[in-house]
CSV table of C-alpha atoms in Angstrom, one decimal:
chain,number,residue,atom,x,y,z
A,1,UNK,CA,-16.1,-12.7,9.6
A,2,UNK,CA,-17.4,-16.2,8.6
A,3,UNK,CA,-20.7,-15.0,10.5
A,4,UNK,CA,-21.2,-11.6,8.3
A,5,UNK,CA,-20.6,-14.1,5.0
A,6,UNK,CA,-23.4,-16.5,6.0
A,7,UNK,CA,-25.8,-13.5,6.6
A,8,UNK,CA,-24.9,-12.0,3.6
A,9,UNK,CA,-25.3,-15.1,1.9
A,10,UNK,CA,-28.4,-16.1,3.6
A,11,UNK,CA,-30.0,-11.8,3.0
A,12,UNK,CA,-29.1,-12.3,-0.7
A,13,UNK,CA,-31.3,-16.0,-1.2
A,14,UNK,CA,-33.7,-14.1,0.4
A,15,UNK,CA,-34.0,-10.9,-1.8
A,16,UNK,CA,-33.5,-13.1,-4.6
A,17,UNK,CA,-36.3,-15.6,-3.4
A,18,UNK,CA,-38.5,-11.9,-3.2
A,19,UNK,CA,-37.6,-10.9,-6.9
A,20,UNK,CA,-37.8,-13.7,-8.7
A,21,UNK,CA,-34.6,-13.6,-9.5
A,22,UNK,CA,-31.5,-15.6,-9.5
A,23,UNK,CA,-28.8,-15.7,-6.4
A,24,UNK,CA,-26.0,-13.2,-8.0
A,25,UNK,CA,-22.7,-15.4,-7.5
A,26,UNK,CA,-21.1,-12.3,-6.7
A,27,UNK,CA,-22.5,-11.7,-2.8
A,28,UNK,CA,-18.5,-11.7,-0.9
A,29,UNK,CA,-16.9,-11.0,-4.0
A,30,UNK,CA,-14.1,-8.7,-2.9
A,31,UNK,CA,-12.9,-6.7,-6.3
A,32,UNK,CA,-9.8,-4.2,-6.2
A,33,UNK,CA,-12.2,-1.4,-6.2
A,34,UNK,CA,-8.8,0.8,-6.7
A,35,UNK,CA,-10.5,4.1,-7.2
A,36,UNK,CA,-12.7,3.9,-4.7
A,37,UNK,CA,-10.5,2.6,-2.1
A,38,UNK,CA,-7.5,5.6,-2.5
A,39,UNK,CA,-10.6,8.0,-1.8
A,40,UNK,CA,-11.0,7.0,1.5
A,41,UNK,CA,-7.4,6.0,2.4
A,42,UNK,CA,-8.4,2.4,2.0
A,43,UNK,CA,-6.2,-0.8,0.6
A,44,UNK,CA,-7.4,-2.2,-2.6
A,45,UNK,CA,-9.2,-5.7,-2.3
A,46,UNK,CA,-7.6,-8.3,0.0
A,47,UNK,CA,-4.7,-5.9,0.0
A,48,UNK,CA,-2.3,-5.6,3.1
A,49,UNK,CA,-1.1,-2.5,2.9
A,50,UNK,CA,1.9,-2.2,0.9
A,51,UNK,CA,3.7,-0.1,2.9
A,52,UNK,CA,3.9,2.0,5.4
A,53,UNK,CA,4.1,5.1,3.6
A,54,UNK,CA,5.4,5.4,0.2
A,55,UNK,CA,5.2,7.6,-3.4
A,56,UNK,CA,2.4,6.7,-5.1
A,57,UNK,CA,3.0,7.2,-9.0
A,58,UNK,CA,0.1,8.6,-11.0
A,59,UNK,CA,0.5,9.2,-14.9
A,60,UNK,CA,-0.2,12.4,-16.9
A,61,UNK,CA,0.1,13.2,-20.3
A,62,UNK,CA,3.1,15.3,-20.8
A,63,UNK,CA,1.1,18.3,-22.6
A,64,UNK,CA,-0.7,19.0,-18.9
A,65,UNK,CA,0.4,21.5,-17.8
A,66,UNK,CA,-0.2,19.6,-14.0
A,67,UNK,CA,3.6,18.6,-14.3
A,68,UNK,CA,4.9,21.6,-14.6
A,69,UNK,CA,3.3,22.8,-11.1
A,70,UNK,CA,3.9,20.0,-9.4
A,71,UNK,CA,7.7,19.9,-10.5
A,72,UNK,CA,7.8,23.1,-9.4
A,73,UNK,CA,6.3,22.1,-6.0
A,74,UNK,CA,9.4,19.8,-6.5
A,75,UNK,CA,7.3,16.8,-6.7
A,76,UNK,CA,9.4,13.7,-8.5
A,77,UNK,CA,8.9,13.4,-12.0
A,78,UNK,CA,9.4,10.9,-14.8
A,79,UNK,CA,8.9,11.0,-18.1
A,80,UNK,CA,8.5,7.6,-20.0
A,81,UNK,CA,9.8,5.7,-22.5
A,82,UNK,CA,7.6,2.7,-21.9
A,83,UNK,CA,4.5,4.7,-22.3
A,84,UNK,CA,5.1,7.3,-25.0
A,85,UNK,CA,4.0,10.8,-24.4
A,86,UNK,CA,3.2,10.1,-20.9
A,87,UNK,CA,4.6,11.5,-17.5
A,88,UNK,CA,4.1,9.8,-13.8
A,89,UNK,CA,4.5,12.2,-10.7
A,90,UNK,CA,5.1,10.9,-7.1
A,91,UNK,CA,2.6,11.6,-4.4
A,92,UNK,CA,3.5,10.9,-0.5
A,93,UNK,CA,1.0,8.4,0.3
A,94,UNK,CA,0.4,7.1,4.2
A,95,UNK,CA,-2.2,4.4,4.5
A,96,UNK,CA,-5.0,5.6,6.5
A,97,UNK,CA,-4.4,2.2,9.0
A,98,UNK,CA,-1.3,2.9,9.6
A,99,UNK,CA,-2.0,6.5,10.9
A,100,UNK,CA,-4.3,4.6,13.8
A,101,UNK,CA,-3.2,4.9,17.6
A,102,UNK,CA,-0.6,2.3,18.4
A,103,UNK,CA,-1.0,0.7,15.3
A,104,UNK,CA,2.0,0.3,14.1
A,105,UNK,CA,3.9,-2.4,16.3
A,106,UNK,CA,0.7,-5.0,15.7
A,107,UNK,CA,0.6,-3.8,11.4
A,108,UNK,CA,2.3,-5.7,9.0
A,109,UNK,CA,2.7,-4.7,5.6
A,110,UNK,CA,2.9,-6.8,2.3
A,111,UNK,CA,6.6,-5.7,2.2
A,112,UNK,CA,7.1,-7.0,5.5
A,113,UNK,CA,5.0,-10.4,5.0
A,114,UNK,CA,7.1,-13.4,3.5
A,115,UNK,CA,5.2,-14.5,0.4
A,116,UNK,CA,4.3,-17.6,2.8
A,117,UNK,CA,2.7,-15.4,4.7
A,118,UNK,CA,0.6,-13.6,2.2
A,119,UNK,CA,-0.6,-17.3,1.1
A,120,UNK,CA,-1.7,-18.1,4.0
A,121,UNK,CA,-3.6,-14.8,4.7
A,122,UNK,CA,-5.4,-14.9,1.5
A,123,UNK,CA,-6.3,-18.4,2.1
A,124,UNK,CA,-7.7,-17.9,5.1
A,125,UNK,CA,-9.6,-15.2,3.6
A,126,UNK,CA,-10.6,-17.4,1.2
A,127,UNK,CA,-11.9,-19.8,3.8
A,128,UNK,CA,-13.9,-17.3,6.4
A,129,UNK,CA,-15.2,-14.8,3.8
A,130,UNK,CA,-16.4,-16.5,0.5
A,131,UNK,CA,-16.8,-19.9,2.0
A,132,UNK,CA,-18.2,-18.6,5.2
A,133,UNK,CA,-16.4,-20.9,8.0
A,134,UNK,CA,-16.2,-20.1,11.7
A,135,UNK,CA,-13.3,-21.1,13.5
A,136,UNK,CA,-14.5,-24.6,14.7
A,137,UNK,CA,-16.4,-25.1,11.1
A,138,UNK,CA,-12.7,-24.6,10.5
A,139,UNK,CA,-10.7,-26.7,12.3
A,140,UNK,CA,-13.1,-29.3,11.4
A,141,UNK,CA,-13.0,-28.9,8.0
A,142,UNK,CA,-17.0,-28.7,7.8
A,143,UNK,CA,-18.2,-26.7,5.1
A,144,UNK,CA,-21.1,-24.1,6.4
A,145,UNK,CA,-21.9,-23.0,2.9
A,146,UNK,CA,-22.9,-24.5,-0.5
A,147,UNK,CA,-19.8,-23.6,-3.3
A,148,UNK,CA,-21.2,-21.1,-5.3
A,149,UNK,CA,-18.0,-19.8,-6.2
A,150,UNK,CA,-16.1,-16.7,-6.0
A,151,UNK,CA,-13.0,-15.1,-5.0
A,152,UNK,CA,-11.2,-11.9,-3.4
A,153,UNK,CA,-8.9,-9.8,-5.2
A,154,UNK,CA,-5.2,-10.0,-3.3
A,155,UNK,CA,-2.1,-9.0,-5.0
A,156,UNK,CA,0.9,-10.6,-3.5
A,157,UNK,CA,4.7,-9.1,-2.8
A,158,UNK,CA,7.9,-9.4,-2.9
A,159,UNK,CA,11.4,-7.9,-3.0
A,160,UNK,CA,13.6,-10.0,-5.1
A,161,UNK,CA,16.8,-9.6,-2.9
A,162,UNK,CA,15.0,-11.2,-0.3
A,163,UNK,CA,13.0,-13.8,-2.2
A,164,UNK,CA,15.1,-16.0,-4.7
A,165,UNK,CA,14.2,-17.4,-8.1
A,166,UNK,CA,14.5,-21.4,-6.0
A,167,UNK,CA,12.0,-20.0,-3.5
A,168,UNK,CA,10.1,-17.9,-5.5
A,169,UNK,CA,9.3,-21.1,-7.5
A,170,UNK,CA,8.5,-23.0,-4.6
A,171,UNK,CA,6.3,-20.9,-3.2
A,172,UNK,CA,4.0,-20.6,-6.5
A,173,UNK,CA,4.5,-24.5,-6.8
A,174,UNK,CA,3.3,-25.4,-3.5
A,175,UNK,CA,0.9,-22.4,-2.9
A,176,UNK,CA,-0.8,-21.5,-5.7
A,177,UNK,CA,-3.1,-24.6,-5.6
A,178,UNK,CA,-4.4,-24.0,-2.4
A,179,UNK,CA,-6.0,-20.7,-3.4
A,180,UNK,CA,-8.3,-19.4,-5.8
A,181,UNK,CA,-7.1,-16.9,-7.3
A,182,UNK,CA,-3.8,-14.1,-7.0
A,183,UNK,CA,-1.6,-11.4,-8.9
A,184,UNK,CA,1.8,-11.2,-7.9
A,185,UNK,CA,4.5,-8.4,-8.0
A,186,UNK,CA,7.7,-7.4,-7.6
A,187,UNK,CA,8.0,-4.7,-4.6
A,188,UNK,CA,11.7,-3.5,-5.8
A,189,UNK,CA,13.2,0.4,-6.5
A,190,UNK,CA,15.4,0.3,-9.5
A,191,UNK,CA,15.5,-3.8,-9.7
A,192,UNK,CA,12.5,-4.3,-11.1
A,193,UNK,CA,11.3,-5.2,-14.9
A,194,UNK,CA,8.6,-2.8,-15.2
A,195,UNK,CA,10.0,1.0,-16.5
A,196,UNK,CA,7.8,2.0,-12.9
A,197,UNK,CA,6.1,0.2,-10.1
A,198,UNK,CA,2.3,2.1,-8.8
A,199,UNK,CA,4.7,2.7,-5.2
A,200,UNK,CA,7.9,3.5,-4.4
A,201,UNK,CA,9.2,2.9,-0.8
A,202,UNK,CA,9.7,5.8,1.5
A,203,UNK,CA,10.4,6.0,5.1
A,204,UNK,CA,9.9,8.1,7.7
A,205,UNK,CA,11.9,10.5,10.4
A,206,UNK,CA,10.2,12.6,13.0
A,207,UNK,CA,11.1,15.3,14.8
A,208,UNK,CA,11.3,15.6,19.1
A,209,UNK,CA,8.6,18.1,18.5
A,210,UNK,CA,6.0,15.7,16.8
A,211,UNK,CA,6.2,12.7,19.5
A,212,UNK,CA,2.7,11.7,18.9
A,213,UNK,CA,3.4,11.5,15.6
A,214,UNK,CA,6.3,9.4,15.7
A,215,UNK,CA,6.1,6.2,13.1
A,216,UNK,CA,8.5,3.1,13.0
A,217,UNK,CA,11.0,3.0,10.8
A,218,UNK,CA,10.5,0.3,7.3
A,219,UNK,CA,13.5,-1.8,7.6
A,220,UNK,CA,14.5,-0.7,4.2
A,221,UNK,CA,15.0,2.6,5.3
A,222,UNK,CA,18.0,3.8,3.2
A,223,UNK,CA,19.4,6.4,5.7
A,224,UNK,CA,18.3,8.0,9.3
A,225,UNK,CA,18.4,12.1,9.2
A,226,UNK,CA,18.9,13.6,12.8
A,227,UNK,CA,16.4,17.1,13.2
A,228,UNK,CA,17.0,19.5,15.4
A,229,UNK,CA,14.6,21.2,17.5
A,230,UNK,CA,12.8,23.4,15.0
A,231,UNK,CA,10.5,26.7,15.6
A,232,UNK,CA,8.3,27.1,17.6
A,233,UNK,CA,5.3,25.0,16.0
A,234,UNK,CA,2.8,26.6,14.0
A,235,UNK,CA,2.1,24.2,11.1
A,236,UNK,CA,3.3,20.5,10.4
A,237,UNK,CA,5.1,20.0,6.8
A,238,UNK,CA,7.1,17.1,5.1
A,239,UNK,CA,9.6,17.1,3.4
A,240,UNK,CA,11.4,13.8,0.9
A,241,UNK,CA,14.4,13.3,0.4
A,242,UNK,CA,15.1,11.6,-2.7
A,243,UNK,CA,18.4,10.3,-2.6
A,244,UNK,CA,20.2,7.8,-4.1
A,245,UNK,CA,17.6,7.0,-6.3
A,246,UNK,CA,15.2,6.0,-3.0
A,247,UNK,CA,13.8,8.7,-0.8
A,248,UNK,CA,12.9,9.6,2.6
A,249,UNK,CA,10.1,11.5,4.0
A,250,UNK,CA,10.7,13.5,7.0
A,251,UNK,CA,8.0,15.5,9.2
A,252,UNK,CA,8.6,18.4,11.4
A,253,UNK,CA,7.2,21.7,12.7
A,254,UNK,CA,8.4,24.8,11.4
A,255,UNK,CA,6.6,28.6,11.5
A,256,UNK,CA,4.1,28.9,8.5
A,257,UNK,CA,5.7,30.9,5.7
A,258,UNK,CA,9.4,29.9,6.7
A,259,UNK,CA,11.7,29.0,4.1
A,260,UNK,CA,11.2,25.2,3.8
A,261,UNK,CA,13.4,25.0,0.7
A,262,UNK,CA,16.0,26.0,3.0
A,263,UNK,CA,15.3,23.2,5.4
A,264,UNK,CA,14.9,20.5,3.1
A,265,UNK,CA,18.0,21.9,1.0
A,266,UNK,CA,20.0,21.5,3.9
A,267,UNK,CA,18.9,17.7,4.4
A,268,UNK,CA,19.1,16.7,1.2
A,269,UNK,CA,22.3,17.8,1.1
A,270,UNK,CA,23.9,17.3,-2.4
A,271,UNK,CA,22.0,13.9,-2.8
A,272,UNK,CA,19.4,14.7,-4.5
A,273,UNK,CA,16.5,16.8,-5.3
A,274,UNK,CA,14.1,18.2,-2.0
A,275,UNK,CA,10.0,17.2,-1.7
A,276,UNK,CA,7.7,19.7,0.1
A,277,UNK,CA,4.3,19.2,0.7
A,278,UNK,CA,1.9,21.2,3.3
């Protein structure tokens, strides 16, 4: 990585040196590029992923008539009081990484990382990206690269029943100094602040019939939902559960055009409202 900074670096005196111009200050800047990122699948910035799957909450204005056909899909929705006249509805969101062939048992997430962690990935970031080090440049300490300044965009974590107010402190006492530049948030359902967070934590049960498929479970997961061996397979749905205020997502195969109300009726159970998407 320190490599592809230097030669990036080194490209842009060049052009510059060719146009006349000034060397733009921007060359590694890493920005949150959020719209551009959830097109591809992609985390925003610096960005661990946040989690292995989730609801990702996108607002609408409650005249659009959207809501209307996505509560009848029997997508989540919320109207808000923060945000007069507005309306967020929850999308099943998987990370494109974490889809990846054995992935999952090297992946961590930002819900997973301490916020020790998270320091020290962004710092290191910090170090091989915009200031260009290799790994003995490093361990030295020998700068490769003049400071011309810059930073990467890096929203850090954190559930509050895991991380106290004493070491919440701590951590921005001690840590913040040794980076440039970081957002922080609260990753909690129903403890936080904010009226909403962007995601809301789901997890993930699969079916016998979709072994290939099969994801690990976020430690957080609320409750595990045995499935039965379905019919025969002809497409793949999901279905949430939100339950309890948190939900689970749970994939199996099922004939096209069966009732999947029924199915995710019957595992919702009377705890809460079902989610289907195909």
């Amino acid at each position: 990585m320190g490599a592809l900074s230097r030669a990036a670096y080194h490209e842009a005196v060049h052009y510059a040196d060719v146009l006349g111009v000034e060397v733009p200050h921007t060359v590694v800047t890493v920005k949150p590029s959020g719209s551009v990122s959830k097109l591809f699948g992609l985390t925003e910035g610096w960005h661990l992923p946040s989690m292995l799957r989730y609801l990702r909450w996108v607002q609408f204005r409650n005249d659009d008539p959207l809501i209307k056909t996505y509560s009848d899909l029997g997508y989540p929705i919320k109207e808000l009081q923060t945000y007069k006249g507005h309306t967020i509805v929850g999308f099943p969101t998987v990370p494109t990484i974490s889809l990846l062939e054995g992935i999952e048992d090297h992946l961590v997430t930002a819900g997973e990382a301490s916020m020790e962690d998270q320091f020290e990935w962004l710092r290191l970031g910090e170090r091989f990206w915009i200031e260009g080090y290799d790994v003995d440049a490093h361990l030295a300490d020998m700068k490769l690269l003049p400071d011309y300044g810059n930073q990467i965009s890096y929203t850090l974590k954190y559930q509050s029943e895991v991380t106290g107010f004493d070491l919440f402190k701590q951590m921005l006492e001690t840590k913040l100094p040794t980076v440039r530049c970081v957002s922080v948030m609260p990753q909690d359902d129903g403890n936080s602040a904010y009226e909403y967070l962007p995601r809301s934590f789901v997890c993930m049960i699969v079916g016998p019939a979709q072994s290939q498929h099969k994801r690990r479970l976020d430690t957080r997961c609320p409750m595990q939902i045995g499935i039965n061996r379905w019919a025969e397979s002809v497409s793949i749905c999901q279905v949430a559960l939100l339950a309890n205020g948190r939900s689970c997502v749970v994939t199996f195969n099922t004939q096209r055009g069966a009732t999947i109300d029924g199915y995710a009726a019957a595992l919702a159970g009377k705890n809460g409202r079902s989610l289907v998407t195909i």
